Amino acid sequence: MRRRRISSLSRSFYVTTPIYYVNDRPHIGHGYCTVAADVLSRYLRLLGSDSYFLTGTDEHGSKIEKAAEASGVTPQQLVDDHAQSFKDSWKMLDIQNDYFVRTTDARHEEAVKKLVTKLHETTTPDGKSVIYEGEYKGLYCIGCEKFLTEKDLTEDGLCPDHLVKPELLSEKNYFFRLTSYLDQVRDLIESGKLKILPKERKNEVLGLLRHGLDDFSISREKVQWGIPLPFDPSQKAYVWVDALSNYITAIGYGDDRTSFDRWWKGSEIVHLIGKDILKFHAIFWPAILIAAGEKTPDTIFIHGYFTVDGQKMSKSLGNVISNETLVELFGVDSARYLLLNMFPFGTDGNIRLDDFFRKYNSDLANDLGNLVSRTIKLTRGNFKGKIPPAGTPTDDEKDLLQFVKSAADRCKQQIEAINPNGAANAFMSVCRELNRYFDAQKPWALAKEGKPERLATVLRTTLEGIRCVSVMAYPFLPEKCRTLRETLGCVPDPKSIGEAESLEFLVEGAELKLDKALFPRLELPDEAVKEAVDSAPPSDDNLISIEDFARVQLRVAEVLEAEPVPKTDKLLRLQVAIGENKLQIVAGIAEHYKAEDLIGKKIIVVANLKPAKLRGIESQGMLLAAKKGKKLTLLTIETDLPSGATIS
Ligand code: MSP
């Protein structure tokens, strides 16, 4: 895919993610865009630009009202709790946003009122009022918070995204005269003044514009949980008008002129979004801004979607992978790296947890981590762990320098094209080139042959190359790069990408301090996917009824026999007694329990599970265990209750 570049750097950028619906819990779909914005923002700074990075939560609307009612809390309690879980997730992923906007913030609400008042007082170029009163009749999907037409529905008349029947709504609404601005929006997009990237998405928007769009309603009568319109408080601002405004209210629209002028008017505005919200961002939002007399965004980048095992992640399918799961499995930096590098930024990608493991091992543990370990090991063995002198470079070192410089340049270009994945490919190519150089120079042989000068040059050059990687990879792997740079005797945070354009930076004689593997190799766990899915927090969609739960027969079982399953490190085969009956269970607990220690224990098992085969052995039940990260403890019964006793 060819990508357009955003204009010259050394400027100000304003980078935003969508604000996430607060009724959901953060998952890797949200993490994807937020980490991308974080990497972009950190990279822009490394390239000498200023950047302001905004994310936040979308907290109004009937969906919240209904969810709060169902959980017996007030809408405010619900949104406070859920907004915090987004903040926690971003903190855990080392996201350095400059501000976190919430649409229930008083500052946001006041600014939205100012914006809609401004629109209400404005007339279109052809002299009509921008906002007018009308009657709305339509099919409304609460899940999407939008009206759907018959064409949008499935054959059974359901919303295609939520598979629920939309409600027929009829109410007095205020409308925004979108039709008066469509030509201007099309001109902006066609001329490239508003860049819609990747290019296919630009064509999609132009297609929508060719098809024609109607004016849209900007208020709701029946919704309580929303911002009242100042000119008619019986109506609440439509959630999308409320939500889109966050991009300007967060930086001072209507209350902090200096900040607003700097970050909105004086910056290159880059909105990162998913494909499902393209129309709102590429058509509605610019039209609102034109009507309000404000600058329109410069770039809207539409990233792809994560699907899991070919399906959209959804709570009801139970295939949601949380950010926590990824961080628990791989650590913060690696989770950031993996999120962004499974597929190009502008395309969809289907993933399984196993793929994350493979990518981690091949890129981080092998190409980068192993390179660092073997270079340090040889430096320790031959130069007492101190950075050796550079010596005289040969053509091999000069070629390597050219390679590194052009990779740094590629990183710049890829960031300009809003392709973080391309920047990561560029620095990973340096790792691979360094490995090739290292293998071709055979420093271990130079040591044996007694050629200390050449050995010094090779090790020094590789260490310098690793330092260059620590600059280019820093926005992705901030903590690991800091460790790496401290090891090499550099300041932890690189100041500029320019540091990756030279192979003469390190201080000769400085001691290398790293004492453990930067990215230890990880084994691919058999049950990774299941574990990830299990860790999805409970939500309205995956609550089960008492009747559902009552179908699960939980029983006390006594372990009669236990033995390791041949050719696996993880599985044990157990024979358990449940009263008079016996069951065979194959369980992935061999890393936590020795077979002989289990005999005689009373554990809890699911006794009415359909049999399944694991490594060819039939397993007729499941045992209960508590698990967090790598720690696992079986649930055992310590009283004299006999085996067969029921658990209820
Ligand atoms: N609240 C609105 C956005 C308002 S912005 C003014 C919203 N929220 S959302 O939580 O449903 O989605 C937020 C973003 O997350 C969207 O860009 C959406 O595309 C993205 N993702 C949600 N699931 C995703 C994946 N599985 N993969 C990648 N991104 C996805 O829409």
XYZ file of C-alpha atoms and ligand atoms in Angstrom:
679
model
C 0.000 0.000 0.000
C 1.435 3.422 -0.929
C 1.104 6.009 1.753
C 0.985 9.785 1.562
C 3.272 11.710 3.831
C 2.135 14.233 6.351
C 3.910 17.547 5.727
C 7.287 18.620 7.083
C 8.361 17.841 10.615
C 9.916 20.198 13.224
C 6.400 21.458 13.824
C 3.590 20.975 16.229
C 1.376 17.909 16.061
C -1.863 17.177 17.815
C -2.418 13.419 17.921
C -5.722 11.927 19.073
C -7.361 8.540 19.554
C -11.137 8.109 19.529
C -12.639 8.463 22.973
C -13.684 4.982 24.009
C -17.215 4.050 25.030
C -16.977 3.783 28.759
C -19.540 0.991 29.057
C -16.913 -1.371 27.637
C -13.728 -2.510 29.379
C -10.425 -1.799 27.672
C -9.211 -4.539 25.328
C -6.472 -4.843 22.723
C -8.673 -3.194 20.057
C -8.601 -0.027 22.177
C -4.997 -0.692 23.185
C -4.031 -0.874 19.510
C -4.986 2.692 18.664
C -3.785 4.110 21.982
C -0.342 2.506 21.749
C -0.109 3.647 18.118
C -0.864 7.230 19.130
C 1.658 6.983 21.968
C 4.380 5.647 19.677
C 3.586 8.290 17.078
C 3.688 11.056 19.632
C 6.965 9.878 21.192
C 8.461 9.460 17.710
C 7.430 12.942 16.624
C 9.298 14.317 19.633
C 12.349 12.261 18.727
C 12.131 13.761 15.239
C 12.237 17.271 16.684
C 8.542 18.173 16.673
C 6.209 19.124 19.481
C 3.360 16.774 20.069
C 0.221 16.859 22.179
C -1.441 13.506 22.635
C -5.068 13.162 23.673
C -7.172 10.171 24.581
C -10.242 9.749 26.797
C -13.681 8.254 27.326
C -17.120 8.765 25.799
C -19.516 8.697 28.726
C -23.017 9.875 27.799
C -26.034 8.248 26.173
C -28.824 5.808 26.736
C -26.467 2.833 26.717
C -24.877 4.113 29.935
C -28.254 4.885 31.484
C -29.416 1.330 30.822
C -26.191 -0.315 31.997
C -26.213 1.715 35.235
C -29.824 0.790 35.892
C -29.062 -2.901 35.315
C -26.162 -2.784 37.786
C -28.073 -0.782 40.396
C -25.680 2.180 40.369
C -26.008 5.767 39.187
C -24.701 6.607 35.702
C -22.024 8.775 37.320
C -20.814 5.894 39.518
C -20.693 3.628 36.509
C -18.726 6.032 34.325
C -16.312 6.940 37.133
C -15.513 3.290 37.687
C -15.140 2.410 34.018
C -13.171 5.543 33.070
C -10.707 4.575 35.781
C -10.218 1.161 34.212
C -9.220 2.842 30.927
C -6.817 5.125 32.791
C -5.343 2.122 34.612
C -4.944 0.204 31.389
C -3.101 3.087 29.732
C -0.866 3.538 32.753
C -0.039 -0.153 32.649
C 0.884 0.140 28.952
C 3.159 3.120 29.717
C 1.003 5.485 27.673
C 2.094 9.098 28.047
C -0.995 11.010 26.995
C -0.912 14.729 27.713
C -4.547 14.804 28.745
C -7.390 12.370 29.377
C -10.724 13.850 28.391
C -14.014 12.616 29.813
C -17.240 13.805 28.273
C -18.742 14.134 31.760
C -16.026 16.648 32.757
C -17.627 20.013 33.583
C -15.071 21.688 31.319
C -16.091 19.543 28.357
C -19.800 20.004 29.029
C -19.491 23.788 29.189
C -17.462 23.910 25.987
C -19.974 21.687 24.156
C -22.715 24.090 25.200
C -20.667 26.951 23.739
C -20.158 25.049 20.493
C -23.826 24.185 19.980
C -24.837 27.738 20.916
C -22.409 29.014 18.297
C -23.902 26.654 15.707
C -27.413 27.655 16.747
C -26.584 31.324 16.167
C -24.930 30.738 12.794
C -26.365 30.729 9.300
C -25.143 28.651 6.369
C -23.474 30.318 3.341
C -26.884 30.284 1.628
C -28.521 32.097 4.531
C -30.324 29.280 6.352
C -29.959 28.542 10.042
C -27.345 25.834 10.692
C -29.513 24.250 13.382
C -33.228 23.756 12.829
C -36.048 21.939 14.560
C -37.651 18.860 13.035
C -39.358 15.578 13.680
C -37.230 12.470 13.706
C -38.604 9.068 12.934
C -36.298 6.165 12.533
C -34.861 2.875 13.664
C -32.352 3.485 16.413
C -29.704 1.036 17.634
C -28.651 1.823 21.182
C -25.499 -0.293 20.779
C -24.279 1.929 17.918
C -25.929 5.074 19.304
C -27.128 5.797 15.794
C -30.137 5.614 13.501
C -30.102 2.823 10.969
C -31.931 2.609 7.668
C -33.680 -0.540 6.426
C -30.691 -1.044 4.107
C -28.309 -1.286 7.065
C -30.190 -4.172 8.705
C -29.638 -7.915 8.384
C -32.219 -10.064 6.616
C -33.927 -10.598 9.973
C -34.185 -6.868 10.568
C -31.371 -6.755 13.139
C -28.473 -4.334 13.597
C -25.567 -6.114 11.859
C -23.089 -5.190 14.608
C -25.166 -5.909 17.698
C -27.674 -8.432 16.343
C -30.535 -6.742 18.172
C -33.725 -5.278 16.780
C -33.435 -1.498 16.571
C -36.131 0.573 18.287
C -38.540 2.718 16.292
C -38.071 6.262 17.587
C -40.134 9.301 16.804
C -39.372 12.552 18.543
C -38.722 16.254 18.190
C -35.051 16.833 17.414
C -32.737 19.598 16.352
C -30.962 18.992 13.070
C -27.596 20.085 11.715
C -27.791 21.273 8.119
C -25.096 18.938 6.849
C -26.302 19.213 3.250
C -25.147 22.838 3.092
C -21.547 21.792 3.840
C -21.102 18.624 1.818
C -19.499 20.389 -1.165
C -16.946 22.070 1.071
C -16.138 18.785 2.806
C -15.701 17.059 -0.566
C -13.375 19.832 -1.760
C -11.273 19.537 1.384
C -10.869 15.813 0.864
C -10.378 15.875 -2.904
C -7.754 18.613 -2.685
C -5.880 16.710 0.038
C -6.234 19.601 2.473
C -7.927 17.021 4.657
C -5.965 13.816 4.125
C -7.857 10.594 4.568
C -5.363 7.750 4.821
C -4.883 5.055 3.614
C -5.995 6.068 0.113
C -8.715 3.388 -0.160
C -10.487 5.044 2.747
C -10.411 8.387 0.946
C -12.207 6.729 -1.959
C -14.703 5.224 0.462
C -15.546 8.654 1.899
C -15.801 10.210 -1.555
C -18.150 7.360 -2.463
C -20.350 8.174 0.543
C -20.397 11.818 -0.492
C -21.350 10.916 -4.067
C -24.202 8.828 -2.746
C -25.516 11.818 -0.834
C -26.140 12.286 2.880
C -28.978 13.879 4.795
C -28.923 16.479 7.532
C -28.406 14.776 10.863
C -30.074 15.106 14.207
C -27.916 16.666 16.932
C -30.183 16.136 19.919
C -32.288 13.560 21.702
C -35.485 14.108 23.611
C -35.753 10.908 25.614
C -32.195 10.653 26.831
C -31.505 11.896 30.367
C -27.785 11.203 30.631
C -26.404 13.862 28.329
C -25.547 17.544 27.954
C -28.671 19.746 27.824
C -28.830 22.091 24.846
C -28.583 25.657 26.187
C -31.324 26.885 23.816
C -33.694 24.004 24.715
C -32.703 22.146 27.901
C -35.421 19.545 27.332
C -33.111 18.153 24.646
C -29.711 16.539 25.206
C -26.815 16.787 22.777
C -26.581 13.705 20.539
C -23.676 11.565 21.790
C -21.740 11.907 18.555
C -21.855 15.723 18.637
C -20.845 15.546 22.285
C -18.084 13.009 21.533
C -16.532 14.602 18.441
C -16.287 17.912 20.282
C -13.820 16.320 22.716
C -11.019 16.995 20.237
C -11.439 20.739 20.758
C -12.833 20.961 24.287
C -9.831 19.056 25.695
C -7.390 21.682 24.486
C -9.337 24.716 25.581
C -12.108 25.485 23.076
C -14.131 28.231 24.666
C -11.999 28.498 27.804
C -8.268 28.624 27.060
C -7.500 30.595 23.936
C -3.707 30.213 24.174
C -3.798 26.461 24.410
C -6.491 26.170 21.733
C -4.601 28.416 19.324
C -1.415 26.480 19.869
C -2.715 22.935 19.540
C -5.696 23.299 17.222
C -4.902 26.272 15.032
C -1.123 26.048 15.157
C -0.640 22.296 14.858
C -0.979 19.539 12.367
C -4.058 17.683 13.619
C -3.892 13.894 13.272
C -6.955 11.864 14.245
C -6.383 8.096 14.487
C -9.611 6.116 14.217
C -11.056 2.706 13.325
C -13.016 2.107 10.135
C -16.403 1.903 11.875
C -16.373 5.601 12.763
C -15.103 6.963 9.467
C -18.272 8.794 8.379
C -18.543 10.670 11.656
C -14.932 11.816 11.517
C -14.439 12.440 7.820
C -17.803 14.045 7.032
C -19.801 15.130 10.094
C -16.850 16.482 12.066
C -15.305 18.688 9.338
C -18.791 19.998 8.502
C -19.436 20.956 12.144
C -16.056 22.683 12.315
C -16.613 24.606 9.080
C -20.003 25.758 10.368
C -18.461 26.812 13.689
C -15.750 28.767 11.826
C -12.913 26.551 13.040
C -10.006 24.884 11.282
C -10.610 21.346 10.022
C -8.291 18.393 10.822
C -5.263 17.811 8.612
C -5.129 14.028 8.637
C -7.490 11.234 9.547
C -5.798 7.847 9.581
C -8.031 4.778 9.598
C -6.332 1.772 11.132
C -7.377 -1.840 10.767
C -9.230 -4.144 13.097
C -8.015 -6.996 15.242
C -10.026 -10.140 14.702
C -9.412 -13.231 16.831
C -9.539 -16.593 15.107
C -11.317 -14.938 12.191
C -14.014 -13.302 14.295
C -14.605 -9.799 15.557
C -13.637 -9.534 19.221
C -16.802 -9.377 21.249
C -17.870 -10.012 24.789
C -20.667 -12.288 23.662
C -18.288 -14.490 21.654
C -15.971 -14.565 24.663
C -12.879 -13.992 22.497
C -11.852 -10.630 23.915
C -8.142 -10.341 24.705
C -7.496 -7.788 27.414
C -4.463 -5.510 27.546
C -3.686 -7.004 30.970
C -3.404 -10.477 29.482
C -0.873 -9.283 26.947
C 1.160 -7.429 29.565
C 1.067 -10.402 31.948
C 2.311 -12.719 29.239
C 4.965 -10.525 27.642
C 5.673 -7.506 29.856
C 4.758 -3.910 29.079
C 7.221 -3.034 26.328
C 6.843 -6.277 24.447
C 3.047 -5.968 24.639
C 3.341 -2.503 23.070
C 5.614 -3.838 20.354
C 3.428 -6.842 19.619
C 0.200 -4.868 19.493
C 1.518 -2.709 16.689
C 3.500 -5.197 14.723
C 1.309 -8.150 13.902
C 0.078 -6.481 10.679
C 0.351 -3.130 8.838
C -1.438 -0.240 10.487
C -3.995 0.402 7.754
C -5.188 -3.187 7.285
C -7.160 -5.693 9.343
C -5.327 -8.565 10.931
C -6.450 -11.850 12.300
C -4.504 -12.950 15.367
C -4.251 -15.752 17.851
C -2.282 -15.549 21.038
C 0.151 -18.104 19.624
C 1.085 -15.600 16.902
C 2.104 -13.101 19.566
C 4.420 -15.720 21.079
C 6.036 -16.483 17.737
C 6.564 -12.821 16.937
C 7.977 -12.158 20.417
C 10.464 -15.001 20.139
C 11.573 -14.243 16.597
C 11.900 -10.449 16.831
C 12.502 -9.549 20.438
C 14.045 -12.637 22.045
C 16.037 -13.695 19.008
C 16.907 -10.849 16.653
C 17.341 -8.181 19.331
C 17.717 -9.887 22.730
C 20.078 -12.608 21.619
C 22.223 -10.143 19.663
C 22.646 -8.061 22.817
C 23.496 -11.107 24.979
C 26.099 -12.550 22.658
C 27.806 -9.197 22.042
C 28.014 -8.473 25.761
C 29.213 -12.000 26.488
C 32.123 -11.731 24.071
C 32.980 -8.238 25.338
C 33.025 -9.607 28.896
C 35.187 -12.539 27.879
C 37.726 -10.463 25.965
C 37.630 -6.871 27.240
C 36.557 -7.330 30.884
C 33.094 -6.087 29.965
C 34.393 -2.650 28.944
C 33.521 -0.950 25.674
C 36.464 -1.652 23.351
C 38.175 0.911 21.070
C 36.677 1.471 17.600
C 39.934 0.847 15.715
C 40.067 1.351 11.979
C 36.794 0.741 10.133
C 36.886 -1.406 6.983
C 34.348 -1.384 4.147
C 32.205 -3.767 6.195
C 31.815 -1.212 8.974
C 31.229 1.591 6.452
C 28.496 -0.454 4.733
C 26.901 -1.148 8.071
C 26.887 2.553 8.905
C 25.120 3.270 5.604
C 22.549 0.612 6.405
C 21.876 2.058 9.867
C 21.587 5.609 8.526
C 19.140 4.616 5.838
C 17.081 2.659 8.419
C 16.898 5.795 10.608
C 15.719 7.678 7.557
C 13.127 4.992 6.843
C 11.867 5.315 10.414
C 11.327 9.028 9.809
C 9.509 8.425 6.542
C 7.300 5.744 8.037
C 6.315 7.958 10.939
C 5.558 10.789 8.527
C 3.307 8.327 6.697
C 1.710 7.325 10.049
C 2.909 3.776 9.785
C 4.398 2.780 13.138
C 4.671 -0.790 11.929
C 6.956 0.403 9.106
C 9.218 2.154 11.619
C 9.454 -1.048 13.656
C 10.319 -3.017 10.524
C 13.102 -0.516 9.860
C 14.771 -0.978 13.240
C 14.238 -4.736 13.189
C 16.040 -4.779 9.840
C 19.010 -3.159 11.618
C 18.964 -5.954 14.213
C 19.007 -8.545 11.459
C 21.779 -6.742 9.592
C 23.826 -6.555 12.802
C 23.340 -10.290 13.312
C 24.506 -10.915 9.740
C 27.558 -8.680 10.261
C 28.368 -10.386 13.567
C 28.091 -13.874 12.060
C 30.138 -12.902 9.006
C 32.930 -11.330 11.095
C 33.035 -14.324 13.482
C 34.347 -12.420 16.511
C 34.679 -15.714 18.486
C 37.168 -16.876 15.830
C 39.010 -13.525 15.958
C 39.394 -14.080 19.709
C 40.814 -17.572 19.175
C 43.108 -16.431 16.388
C 44.549 -13.691 18.617
C 43.393 -10.653 16.612
C 42.357 -8.295 19.440
C 42.271 -5.124 17.341
C 39.881 -6.469 14.763
C 37.864 -8.155 17.516
C 37.594 -4.781 19.280
C 36.329 -3.100 16.097
C 33.707 -5.762 15.466
C 32.367 -5.731 19.036
C 32.457 -1.943 19.244
C 30.646 -1.599 15.916
C 27.969 -4.072 16.999
C 27.507 -2.244 20.304
C 27.178 1.063 18.440
C 24.607 -0.566 16.148
C 22.671 -1.795 19.184
C 22.758 1.743 20.555
C 21.254 3.014 17.284
C 18.491 0.437 17.664
C 17.886 1.720 21.211
C 17.093 5.136 19.692
C 14.855 3.927 16.864
C 13.037 1.398 19.058
C 12.639 3.742 22.021
C 9.061 4.913 21.256
C 7.946 1.262 21.112
C 10.051 -0.185 23.919
C 10.767 2.752 26.216
C 11.696 0.837 29.355
C 13.824 -1.829 27.645
C 15.622 0.813 25.601
C 16.380 2.796 28.742
C 17.879 -0.332 30.310
C 19.850 -1.034 27.171
C 21.152 2.510 26.955
C 22.170 2.556 30.604
C 24.028 -0.687 29.995
C 25.913 1.002 27.193
C 26.710 4.024 29.383
C 24.346 6.417 27.521
C 21.720 8.734 28.982
C 18.556 6.643 29.322
C 16.288 8.746 27.098
C 17.559 9.513 23.597
C 17.145 13.155 22.644
C 16.940 12.864 18.890
C 16.836 10.386 16.034
C 20.153 11.966 14.965
C 21.795 9.742 17.602
C 20.980 6.778 15.363
C 22.888 8.178 12.420
C 26.422 7.689 13.658
C 28.500 4.738 14.787
C 30.770 6.865 16.978
C 28.978 7.660 20.143
C 29.906 5.297 22.930
C 32.581 6.030 25.493
C 35.527 3.676 25.274
C 36.218 1.868 28.549
C 32.715 2.293 29.971
C 31.532 -0.877 31.676
C 28.605 -2.866 30.275
C 26.207 -3.527 33.120
C 23.436 -5.780 31.844
C 23.124 -8.900 33.987
C 20.024 -10.619 32.674
C 18.437 -11.340 29.312
C 16.565 -8.350 27.950
C 13.889 -10.503 26.301
C 13.999 -14.071 27.679
C 12.672 -16.659 25.247
C 9.121 -17.703 26.058
C 7.509 -21.070 25.598
C 4.310 -21.203 23.664
C 1.647 -22.162 26.219
C -0.936 -24.670 25.011
C -3.751 -22.902 26.759
C -2.789 -19.304 26.058
C -5.891 -18.453 24.089
C -8.214 -19.971 26.644
C -6.455 -18.197 29.469
C -6.732 -14.864 27.701
C -10.394 -15.291 27.142
C -10.931 -16.349 30.743
C -9.358 -13.155 31.958
C -11.965 -10.964 30.280
C -13.709 -9.161 33.131
C -17.381 -9.914 33.697
C -19.694 -7.684 31.729
C -23.404 -7.496 31.092
C -23.003 -9.714 28.046
C -21.185 -12.587 29.701
C -23.159 -12.848 32.924
C -24.911 -16.201 33.263
C -28.151 -17.014 35.032
C -28.503 -19.125 38.200
C -30.139 -21.808 36.022
C -27.113 -21.850 33.694
C -24.769 -22.200 36.621
C -26.885 -24.939 38.217
C -26.231 -27.125 35.149
C -22.551 -27.344 36.069
C -21.993 -30.258 38.468
C -19.173 -29.362 40.821
C -18.117 -32.293 43.026
C -15.462 -33.159 45.549
C -13.077 -35.743 44.060
C -10.239 -37.713 45.619
C -7.091 -38.211 43.565
C -6.376 -41.949 43.326
C -3.592 -41.969 40.735
C -1.464 -39.299 39.077
C 1.278 -39.532 36.483
C 2.955 -37.245 33.934
C 1.717 -37.549 30.345
C 4.707 -38.739 28.284
C 6.367 -36.195 25.958
C 4.801 -33.107 27.562
C 6.104 -30.830 30.321
C 2.700 -29.582 31.288
C 0.153 -32.375 31.482
C -0.686 -34.816 34.265
C -3.140 -37.730 33.948
C -5.252 -38.157 37.074
C -7.681 -40.893 38.147
C -10.148 -39.445 40.608
C -12.958 -40.935 42.652
C -16.279 -39.127 42.894
C -18.145 -41.265 45.390
C -18.474 -44.645 43.667
C -17.571 -43.315 40.213
C -14.165 -42.842 38.700
C -13.081 -40.230 36.170
C -9.915 -39.726 34.193
C -8.785 -36.110 33.953
C -5.897 -34.706 31.923
C -4.827 -31.367 33.413
C -2.157 -28.805 32.544
C -0.707 -28.617 36.055
C 2.607 -30.502 35.787
C 4.627 -27.295 36.144
C 2.932 -26.585 39.453
C 2.455 -29.988 41.109
C 4.429 -33.218 41.291
C 2.229 -36.198 40.433
C 3.003 -38.053 43.678
C 2.065 -35.041 45.852
C -1.462 -35.079 44.505
C -2.414 -38.600 45.541
C -4.979 -38.558 48.349
C -5.812 -34.856 47.876
C -9.458 -33.850 47.704
C -10.006 -31.441 44.870
C -12.996 -29.876 43.136
C -13.926 -31.042 39.662
C -16.551 -30.353 37.023
C -18.107 -33.785 36.787
C -20.486 -33.380 33.833
C -18.123 -32.191 31.129
C -18.262 -33.666 27.630
C -15.140 -35.850 27.277
C -12.335 -34.381 25.129
C -8.984 -35.773 23.999
C -5.743 -34.114 25.067
C -2.613 -35.572 23.432
C -4.695 -38.600 22.520
C -5.840 -39.302 26.099
C -9.473 -38.929 27.026
C -10.185 -36.335 29.682
C -13.599 -36.730 31.295
C -13.663 -33.766 33.625
C -11.984 -30.589 34.647
C -10.410 -29.589 37.928
C -10.701 -26.161 39.492
C -7.634 -24.056 40.141
C -6.924 -20.402 40.874
C -4.527 -18.829 38.435
C -2.767 -15.502 38.108
C 0.043 -15.098 35.594
C 2.334 -18.069 36.056
C 1.068 -19.009 39.526
C -1.503 -21.769 39.885
C -3.076 -23.333 42.975
C -5.577 -26.185 42.965
C -8.745 -25.634 44.949
C -8.681 -28.355 47.602
C -11.055 -29.430 50.348
C -9.414 -29.606 53.761
C -12.386 -30.979 55.764
C -13.579 -34.572 56.175
C -16.266 -34.177 53.498
C -16.155 -37.397 51.442
C -15.469 -37.518 47.722
C -18.690 -37.183 45.744
C -19.969 -34.326 47.926
C -21.637 -31.647 45.832
C -20.522 -28.026 45.726
C -23.274 -25.464 45.527
N -17.033 6.443 21.349
C -16.883 6.194 19.972
C -15.801 7.071 19.378
C -16.000 8.540 19.549
S -14.636 9.441 18.973
C -15.157 10.978 18.914
C -16.505 4.733 19.734
N -15.990 4.082 20.768
S -15.531 2.545 20.748
O -15.026 2.284 22.063
O -16.596 1.712 20.299
O -14.444 2.396 19.690
C -13.299 3.190 19.776
C -12.275 2.773 18.776
O -11.803 1.457 19.062
C -12.789 2.780 17.347
O -11.852 3.465 16.531
C -12.830 1.331 16.996
O -12.573 1.152 15.640
C -11.688 0.790 17.847
N -11.788 -0.649 18.027
C -12.723 -1.344 18.734
N -12.482 -2.682 18.555
C -11.435 -2.867 17.722
C -10.693 -3.973 17.286
N -11.047 -5.210 17.552
N -9.549 -3.721 16.576
C -9.074 -2.446 16.367
N -9.769 -1.403 16.775
C -11.061 -1.565 17.241
O -16.678 4.261 18.622
